[in-house]
Amino acid sequence: MMPVRALVLTGYGLNCDYETDYSLKLSGAESHRLHVNELIHGGKSGSQSVLDDYHILVFDGGFSWGDDHGAGVLLASKLKFNMGEQIEAFIQQGKLIIGICNGFQVLVNLGLLPGFEGNYQERRVALIGNDRGNFINTWVNLKMNPESPCVFTRGLSHMELTVRHGEGKFYASAEDIDLLFSHGQVVAQYANEKGDEARGQWPMNPNGSLRDIAGICDPTGRILGLMPHPEAFNHHTNHPDWTRRREALLRQGKSIESLEGDGIQIFRNAVEYIKNAIESGTLNA
Amino acid sequence: MTIGVKPEHLDRFMELSEKHAVESTVIGEYNDSGYLRLDYKGKTCAFVRVDFLTADFPQWAFDAEWIPPEMRGLKEPVISEPKRYGALLKEMLSRPNICCRNWIARQYDHEVQGGSVIKPLVGKRRDMASDAVVVRPILDLQRGIGVAQALNPHLSQIDTYHMTALTIDEAVRRVLAVGCDPNELGGVDNFCWPTIQYDPVQNPDGKYKAAQLVRANWALRDYCLAYGIPLLSGKDSMYIDGNLEGPFGERRKISGLPTLLFTVSSTIEDVGKCVTMDAKIPGDLVYVLGETRNELGGGEYYQMMGEVGLHVPEVDADALWPLYTTLHRAIQQGLLSSAHAVTRGGLGVHLALVAMGGELGMEIRLGDVRCSHALANSQILFSESSGRFVVTLAPDKQRTFEEIFDGLKLSHVGVVTESPMLLVRDGKGLILMDEEISHLKDCWNRPFGGLI
């Protein structure tokens, strides 16, 4: 059986590559960390792209170019001018792209999101400075959209993850937000402890995102951008309440069921999707 | 930066350098001449013996004159027992060095690399400062490393030897409280010290400051040897003095308090065994490990009263060690539901923090707190004696817990309650305070609460 191959970018201030790579490996992928310049210049021959070897492309978190000119802007430009066509071909082949935090910022600056009507060139939505003005590291509750075509979040209705960003406020025109909702492209929304939308309330909505939007996908559901970090919930001890939960379970004569963190499911879904696509021959690669 | 590369690796190195978009230039080569020669445009502009550059400075001699605290006029203050203990505790909780400062930790990415196990903020609302942080640096192992820091400059007003000892002890207790191994400690010392060079006009107390530095280093030696802490020396700042402008155009010399920031790291075999400081389940028993003494000197309570005092906390490392190794055993065996080092502000403040962390209440019998001799209620509540922890445990663990601590200084002082009140009784059973946890939290949150 052909392995599912994932590419996690490194370099220029990206700093979540190790745990993202680890999460993909846990999910059954053959994952590699690859420097941005290796992606751009590393093709085996003139016309062939490194991307051809991979099924999942991950724009992971960090501070590419120190967030100069706006978070994700420079990495997006560099990729657009050097790799624009190859990335678009990668999408057309039916492969998967996920951008997390800085990676989400890259995806909106590349124009891969929102990707209305298959247009992957247009910068149409933005991630701008948090309303409260500061970087924030905090755990959030997410309400996942079961109606979304997103392949990464299949079967998920709710998830807790950490956010760590200064520019995470999702912003778009009212018409575009309506479009996103009507196409099921709003994948994740910040929520309260009960799982209902945060309605802009801080700190449940940590950045002031319009309509509590934490993540969106393209209309095919194969490109996902997410401000929270699923790779940082790779182990049960990543959750801020785990010692409290362990103690509560202990009193009922139980113990923690699994060492794995809930965030892994997002990567597992991606790997499963590709496995099925390979088996059914639907990848155009 | 400059780096050395073997000539046969140069091509590969330049390739890597280009990949990372780092401009690199070969500027010279190593040889065995024993000289450093720098040329510029064909002209030699430096020619220096390397051993001259690498040799240490000659040993610096300076005068140090220690004046014991009594000789400096320090004494224990005369303060009667307060009448409003609850109000007093609230005031303590809102002091800048005790109150909530979580807006600082939240502005720093403390989960990058994905191995976070114990975060800087813990508890039901994730707002209490953890004793230490723990990470899993290698993601597919259960092994972790914990780190904590301590800093107590006010104690230097009495004696820098004991300031250093308590600071080391506090940092050690912090990593032990989350479950780290007492036999794997490592340390970093960062000195922030005023100028010690005597000058009759510019630094007339320079000899005393020098003696403070000597005494701090004696304690550093004594306690790092006692606790088995290898030291990586840290960055020091040895000239913490300023000449600040006054209202009449004059300048006044101000020297910082002799300060040691001490960092301790240690490992934990299985991060799944880690504990946090917050009370977790109503009905859990509250214990204090260690002994409380009349040691409020240089502490928060006396500071609040505008005093320094004389009875500075002292550290008897040999006596404490068995307690520390036993605590580690208790955590390894999963006996504790919470553990917390008692530090600045004493038992009153830290019992409150443990309860606040779980948003649960506590009933405490102050008379059961193990003390070196009879102490006043305010002394039991606010003494900053070394070597102490507050722990909570399930009632069904009590027997095993007491067995493994047999012969060590341990006191069963109360219970965690569902009712969110901190109720403290004195030795006669009279109620000293009965405060709502949410009110305590408000006071603790208020000073910096709105900063993010």
JSON list of C-alpha atoms in Angstrom, two decimals, chain B residues 304-397:
[
{"chain": "B", "resi": 304, "resn": "MET", "atom": "CA", "xyz": [3.06, 45.35, 54.53]},
{"chain": "B", "resi": 305, "resn": "MET", "atom": "CA", "xyz": [3.51, 46.68, 58.07]},
{"chain": "B", "resi": 306, "resn": "GLY", "atom": "CA", "xyz": [6.45, 48.82, 56.95]},
{"chain": "B", "resi": 307, "resn": "GLU", "atom": "CA", "xyz": [8.95, 46.67, 58.82]},
{"chain": "B", "resi": 308, "resn": "VAL", "atom": "CA", "xyz": [11.95, 44.49, 58.00]},
{"chain": "B", "resi": 309, "resn": "GLY", "atom": "CA", "xyz": [12.33, 42.42, 61.17]},
{"chain": "B", "resi": 310, "resn": "LEU", "atom": "CA", "xyz": [15.20, 40.22, 62.25]},
{"chain": "B", "resi": 311, "resn": "HIS", "atom": "CA", "xyz": [14.09, 36.57, 62.19]},
{"chain": "B", "resi": 312, "resn": "VAL", "atom": "CA", "xyz": [14.91, 35.70, 58.61]},
{"chain": "B", "resi": 313, "resn": "PRO", "atom": "CA", "xyz": [13.89, 32.21, 57.37]},
{"chain": "B", "resi": 314, "resn": "GLU", "atom": "CA", "xyz": [16.76, 29.73, 57.62]},
{"chain": "B", "resi": 315, "resn": "VAL", "atom": "CA", "xyz": [17.22, 26.48, 55.71]},
{"chain": "B", "resi": 316, "resn": "ASP", "atom": "CA", "xyz": [18.37, 23.24, 57.31]},
{"chain": "B", "resi": 317, "resn": "ALA", "atom": "CA", "xyz": [19.01, 21.31, 54.13]},
{"chain": "B", "resi": 318, "resn": "ASP", "atom": "CA", "xyz": [20.01, 18.05, 55.81]},
{"chain": "B", "resi": 319, "resn": "ALA", "atom": "CA", "xyz": [16.81, 17.99, 57.84]},
{"chain": "B", "resi": 320, "resn": "LEU", "atom": "CA", "xyz": [14.64, 18.84, 54.82]},
{"chain": "B", "resi": 321, "resn": "TRP", "atom": "CA", "xyz": [16.08, 16.34, 52.36]},
{"chain": "B", "resi": 322, "resn": "PRO", "atom": "CA", "xyz": [14.22, 13.25, 53.66]},
{"chain": "B", "resi": 323, "resn": "LEU", "atom": "CA", "xyz": [10.98, 15.22, 53.45]},
{"chain": "B", "resi": 324, "resn": "TYR", "atom": "CA", "xyz": [11.72, 16.11, 49.82]},
{"chain": "B", "resi": 325, "resn": "THR", "atom": "CA", "xyz": [12.58, 12.57, 48.74]},
{"chain": "B", "resi": 326, "resn": "THR", "atom": "CA", "xyz": [9.48, 11.27, 50.51]},
{"chain": "B", "resi": 327, "resn": "LEU", "atom": "CA", "xyz": [7.30, 13.86, 48.78]},
{"chain": "B", "resi": 328, "resn": "HIS", "atom": "CA", "xyz": [8.67, 12.58, 45.49]},
{"chain": "B", "resi": 329, "resn": "ARG", "atom": "CA", "xyz": [7.78, 9.02, 46.48]},
{"chain": "B", "resi": 330, "resn": "ALA", "atom": "CA", "xyz": [4.26, 10.11, 47.42]},
{"chain": "B", "resi": 331, "resn": "ILE", "atom": "CA", "xyz": [3.79, 11.78, 44.03]},
{"chain": "B", "resi": 332, "resn": "GLN", "atom": "CA", "xyz": [5.28, 8.78, 42.20]},
{"chain": "B", "resi": 333, "resn": "GLN", "atom": "CA", "xyz": [2.79, 6.55, 44.01]},
{"chain": "B", "resi": 334, "resn": "GLY", "atom": "CA", "xyz": [-0.08, 8.80, 42.98]},
{"chain": "B", "resi": 335, "resn": "LEU", "atom": "CA", "xyz": [-1.05, 9.63, 46.57]},
{"chain": "B", "resi": 336, "resn": "LEU", "atom": "CA", "xyz": [-1.53, 13.38, 46.15]},
{"chain": "B", "resi": 337, "resn": "SER", "atom": "CA", "xyz": [-4.23, 15.29, 44.34]},
{"chain": "B", "resi": 338, "resn": "SER", "atom": "CA", "xyz": [-2.37, 18.59, 44.72]},
{"chain": "B", "resi": 339, "resn": "ALA", "atom": "CA", "xyz": [0.98, 19.86, 45.96]},
{"chain": "B", "resi": 340, "resn": "HIS", "atom": "CA", "xyz": [2.15, 23.41, 46.40]},
{"chain": "B", "resi": 341, "resn": "ALA", "atom": "CA", "xyz": [5.32, 25.00, 47.84]},
{"chain": "B", "resi": 342, "resn": "VAL", "atom": "CA", "xyz": [4.63, 27.53, 50.60]},
{"chain": "B", "resi": 343, "resn": "THR", "atom": "CA", "xyz": [6.59, 30.65, 49.64]},
{"chain": "B", "resi": 344, "resn": "ARG", "atom": "CA", "xyz": [6.15, 34.43, 49.82]},
{"chain": "B", "resi": 345, "resn": "GLY", "atom": "CA", "xyz": [3.26, 35.38, 52.12]},
{"chain": "B", "resi": 346, "resn": "GLY", "atom": "CA", "xyz": [3.29, 32.13, 54.12]},
{"chain": "B", "resi": 347, "resn": "LEU", "atom": "CA", "xyz": [0.62, 29.55, 54.85]},
{"chain": "B", "resi": 348, "resn": "GLY", "atom": "CA", "xyz": [-2.30, 32.01, 54.98]},
{"chain": "B", "resi": 349, "resn": "VAL", "atom": "CA", "xyz": [-1.66, 33.17, 51.44]},
{"chain": "B", "resi": 350, "resn": "HIS", "atom": "CA", "xyz": [-0.79, 29.74, 50.04]},
{"chain": "B", "resi": 351, "resn": "LEU", "atom": "CA", "xyz": [-3.68, 27.81, 51.59]},
{"chain": "B", "resi": 352, "resn": "ALA", "atom": "CA", "xyz": [-5.90, 30.48, 50.05]},
{"chain": "B", "resi": 353, "resn": "LEU", "atom": "CA", "xyz": [-4.20, 30.07, 46.64]},
{"chain": "B", "resi": 354, "resn": "VAL", "atom": "CA", "xyz": [-4.68, 26.28, 46.71]},
{"chain": "B", "resi": 355, "resn": "ALA", "atom": "CA", "xyz": [-8.40, 26.71, 47.48]},
{"chain": "B", "resi": 356, "resn": "MET", "atom": "CA", "xyz": [-8.76, 29.52, 44.92]},
{"chain": "B", "resi": 357, "resn": "GLY", "atom": "CA", "xyz": [-7.11, 27.32, 42.28]},
{"chain": "B", "resi": 358, "resn": "GLY", "atom": "CA", "xyz": [-9.89, 24.77, 42.64]},
{"chain": "B", "resi": 359, "resn": "GLU", "atom": "CA", "xyz": [-12.60, 27.35, 43.41]},
{"chain": "B", "resi": 360, "resn": "LEU", "atom": "CA", "xyz": [-13.35, 25.19, 46.43]},
{"chain": "B", "resi": 361, "resn": "GLY", "atom": "CA", "xyz": [-13.44, 25.99, 50.12]},
{"chain": "B", "resi": 362, "resn": "MET", "atom": "CA", "xyz": [-11.19, 24.88, 52.97]},
{"chain": "B", "resi": 363, "resn": "GLU", "atom": "CA", "xyz": [-11.60, 24.42, 56.68]},
{"chain": "B", "resi": 364, "resn": "ILE", "atom": "CA", "xyz": [-8.29, 24.87, 58.44]},
{"chain": "B", "resi": 365, "resn": "ARG", "atom": "CA", "xyz": [-7.31, 24.25, 62.07]},
{"chain": "B", "resi": 366, "resn": "LEU", "atom": "CA", "xyz": [-4.36, 26.55, 62.69]},
{"chain": "B", "resi": 367, "resn": "GLY", "atom": "CA", "xyz": [-3.72, 24.85, 66.02]},
{"chain": "B", "resi": 368, "resn": "ASP", "atom": "CA", "xyz": [-2.77, 21.66, 64.17]},
{"chain": "B", "resi": 369, "resn": "VAL", "atom": "CA", "xyz": [-0.05, 23.29, 62.08]},
{"chain": "B", "resi": 370, "resn": "ARG", "atom": "CA", "xyz": [3.24, 21.84, 63.24]},
{"chain": "B", "resi": 371, "resn": "CYS", "atom": "CA", "xyz": [5.34, 24.66, 64.71]},
{"chain": "B", "resi": 372, "resn": "SER", "atom": "CA", "xyz": [8.82, 24.76, 66.27]},
{"chain": "B", "resi": 373, "resn": "HIS", "atom": "CA", "xyz": [7.24, 26.26, 69.39]},
{"chain": "B", "resi": 374, "resn": "ALA", "atom": "CA", "xyz": [4.09, 28.14, 70.37]},
{"chain": "B", "resi": 375, "resn": "LEU", "atom": "CA", "xyz": [3.41, 30.84, 67.77]},
{"chain": "B", "resi": 376, "resn": "ALA", "atom": "CA", "xyz": [0.81, 33.58, 67.48]},
{"chain": "B", "resi": 377, "resn": "ASN", "atom": "CA", "xyz": [-1.89, 33.09, 64.83]},
{"chain": "B", "resi": 378, "resn": "SER", "atom": "CA", "xyz": [-0.43, 35.81, 62.60]},
{"chain": "B", "resi": 379, "resn": "GLN", "atom": "CA", "xyz": [2.96, 34.11, 62.81]},
{"chain": "B", "resi": 380, "resn": "ILE", "atom": "CA", "xyz": [1.53, 30.74, 61.76]},
{"chain": "B", "resi": 381, "resn": "LEU", "atom": "CA", "xyz": [-0.37, 32.41, 58.93]},
{"chain": "B", "resi": 382, "resn": "PHE", "atom": "CA", "xyz": [2.42, 34.57, 57.54]},
{"chain": "B", "resi": 383, "resn": "SER", "atom": "CA", "xyz": [5.76, 33.08, 58.54]},
{"chain": "B", "resi": 384, "resn": "GLU", "atom": "CA", "xyz": [7.87, 32.33, 55.46]},
{"chain": "B", "resi": 385, "resn": "SER", "atom": "CA", "xyz": [9.76, 29.37, 56.90]},
{"chain": "B", "resi": 386, "resn": "SER", "atom": "CA", "xyz": [11.57, 27.19, 54.37]},
{"chain": "B", "resi": 387, "resn": "GLY", "atom": "CA", "xyz": [10.91, 23.57, 53.51]},
{"chain": "B", "resi": 388, "resn": "ARG", "atom": "CA", "xyz": [7.10, 23.63, 53.53]},
{"chain": "B", "resi": 389, "resn": "PHE", "atom": "CA", "xyz": [4.39, 22.40, 51.18]},
{"chain": "B", "resi": 390, "resn": "VAL", "atom": "CA", "xyz": [0.61, 22.31, 51.26]},
{"chain": "B", "resi": 391, "resn": "VAL", "atom": "CA", "xyz": [-0.73, 19.04, 49.85]},
{"chain": "B", "resi": 392, "resn": "THR", "atom": "CA", "xyz": [-4.24, 17.64, 49.46]},
{"chain": "B", "resi": 393, "resn": "LEU", "atom": "CA", "xyz": [-5.16, 13.98, 49.13]},
{"chain": "B", "resi": 394, "resn": "ALA", "atom": "CA", "xyz": [-8.14, 11.66, 48.96]},
{"chain": "B", "resi": 395, "resn": "PRO", "atom": "CA", "xyz": [-9.22, 10.30, 52.37]},
{"chain": "B", "resi": 396, "resn": "ASP", "atom": "CA", "xyz": [-8.62, 6.72, 51.20]},
{"chain": "B", "resi": 397, "resn": "LYS", "atom": "CA", "xyz": [-4.94, 7.55, 50.66]}
]
